[in-house]
């Protein structure tokens, strides 16, 4: 398949997309930047700071007023282009919070964009007008502590909270499995007709899809509990048993997800850690 890099794809009235050229084991074909609006636009998840992507976005915007450049969260495949694009098209950066300074220490890893500096942070439920229509921030911590989805005209721009091609990576210390599950419950209660994720195809059956994601995580949790119930195990041992045939590039991410489950289970008093190994209580 030829991915449509640098091309403007109109998905429905008021929602268009440009794919950035940053394919990887974590980003699928790359980051999908969304343009919301018509006479004026908001840009959601400007993506990595690649000059060709900046050019494609500037061309897609085509001189229209840009009311906001918005980021769902501050992973390096989402937010680094925010400030360069803001300078190109003279627009404010409005959206998720930066990780606080102390958290850009141990809570952040190389995947985080520590330079992200928004002009305005949106809290849960805060709104922004584009063409007299409304974009509403929906706080969805879990994948990262600062993650927001954006609701617009019955569509939910889900960033990395719900992706169209793979389950979301949740890695402690900033990623939090309990928060992630709660945020899945939160979007499941909404009546959005479609999800547009930052990676992968649109999700046209949101409620069913989220129910499936919740079920998948609960299965994974059960499986981890069973494995550490059999004997004390370290994380590589759990990954080897729980993810047979895993792409080796994803071993570290799978280990992070297992740790996220274990941290959650430990908080609930169901497992305990002795040095590198975990056992069921
Ligand atoms: Zn992310």
Short mmCIF file of N, CA, C and O and ligand atoms in Angstrom, two decimals, residues 72-78 111 143-144 147 159-161 163 168-169 199, ligand 1:
data_model
loop_
_atom_site.label_atom_id
_atom_site.label_comp_id
_atom_site.label_asym_id
_atom_site.label_seq_id
_atom_site.Cartn_x
_atom_site.Cartn_y
_atom_site.Cartn_z
N UNK A 72 -2.93 16.46 21.36
CA UNK A 72 -3.60 15.55 22.28
C UNK A 72 -2.70 15.20 23.45
O UNK A 72 -3.17 14.96 24.56
N UNK A 73 -1.40 15.11 23.18
CA UNK A 73 -0.41 14.84 24.24
C UNK A 73 0.97 15.14 23.69
O UNK A 73 1.10 15.56 22.53
N UNK A 74 2.01 14.95 24.51
CA UNK A 74 3.32 15.48 24.15
C UNK A 74 4.34 14.40 23.82
O UNK A 74 5.52 14.56 24.10
N UNK A 75 3.90 13.32 23.21
CA UNK A 75 4.88 12.39 22.64
C UNK A 75 5.49 13.02 21.39
O UNK A 75 4.85 13.83 20.72
N UNK A 76 6.72 12.60 21.09
CA UNK A 76 7.49 13.28 20.05
C UNK A 76 6.93 13.09 18.64
O UNK A 76 7.33 13.80 17.72
N UNK A 77 6.02 12.16 18.47
CA UNK A 77 5.39 12.02 17.15
C UNK A 77 4.12 12.87 17.04
O UNK A 77 3.43 12.83 16.03
N UNK A 78 3.81 13.66 18.09
CA UNK A 78 2.57 14.47 18.07
C UNK A 78 2.79 15.98 18.14
O UNK A 78 2.16 16.73 17.42
N UNK A 111 10.68 9.53 24.60
CA UNK A 111 9.53 9.72 23.72
C UNK A 111 8.82 11.05 23.97
O UNK A 111 7.95 11.44 23.21
N UNK A 143 -2.66 6.78 28.63
CA UNK A 143 -1.52 6.63 27.71
C UNK A 143 -0.42 7.58 28.16
O UNK A 143 0.74 7.20 28.26
N UNK A 144 -0.79 8.83 28.42
CA UNK A 144 0.05 9.79 29.15
C UNK A 144 -0.85 10.50 30.15
O UNK A 144 -2.08 10.48 30.01
N UNK A 147 -3.07 13.45 28.47
CA UNK A 147 -3.76 13.18 27.19
C UNK A 147 -5.17 13.78 27.13
O UNK A 147 -5.95 13.66 28.06
N UNK A 159 -6.45 10.86 19.29
CA UNK A 159 -5.01 10.85 19.53
C UNK A 159 -4.50 9.44 19.66
O UNK A 159 -4.74 8.59 18.79
N UNK A 160 -3.82 9.13 20.77
CA UNK A 160 -3.34 7.76 21.01
C UNK A 160 -4.18 7.04 22.06
O UNK A 160 -3.84 5.94 22.49
N UNK A 161 -5.27 7.68 22.52
CA UNK A 161 -6.10 7.02 23.54
C UNK A 161 -6.77 5.77 22.96
O UNK A 161 -6.75 4.71 23.57
N UNK A 163 -6.59 3.82 19.22
CA UNK A 163 -5.97 3.84 17.90
C UNK A 163 -6.70 2.86 16.99
O UNK A 163 -7.33 1.90 17.44
N UNK A 168 -3.19 0.55 22.55
CA UNK A 168 -2.39 1.68 22.98
C UNK A 168 -1.30 1.23 23.97
O UNK A 168 -1.54 0.40 24.83
N UNK A 169 -0.11 1.81 23.82
CA UNK A 169 0.98 1.52 24.75
C UNK A 169 0.77 2.34 26.03
O UNK A 169 0.55 3.55 25.96
N UNK A 199 -3.22 7.44 14.69
CA UNK A 199 -2.57 6.36 13.94
C UNK A 199 -3.62 5.33 13.54
O UNK A 199 -4.36 4.85 14.38
ZN1 LIG B 1 1.59 8.76 22.28
#
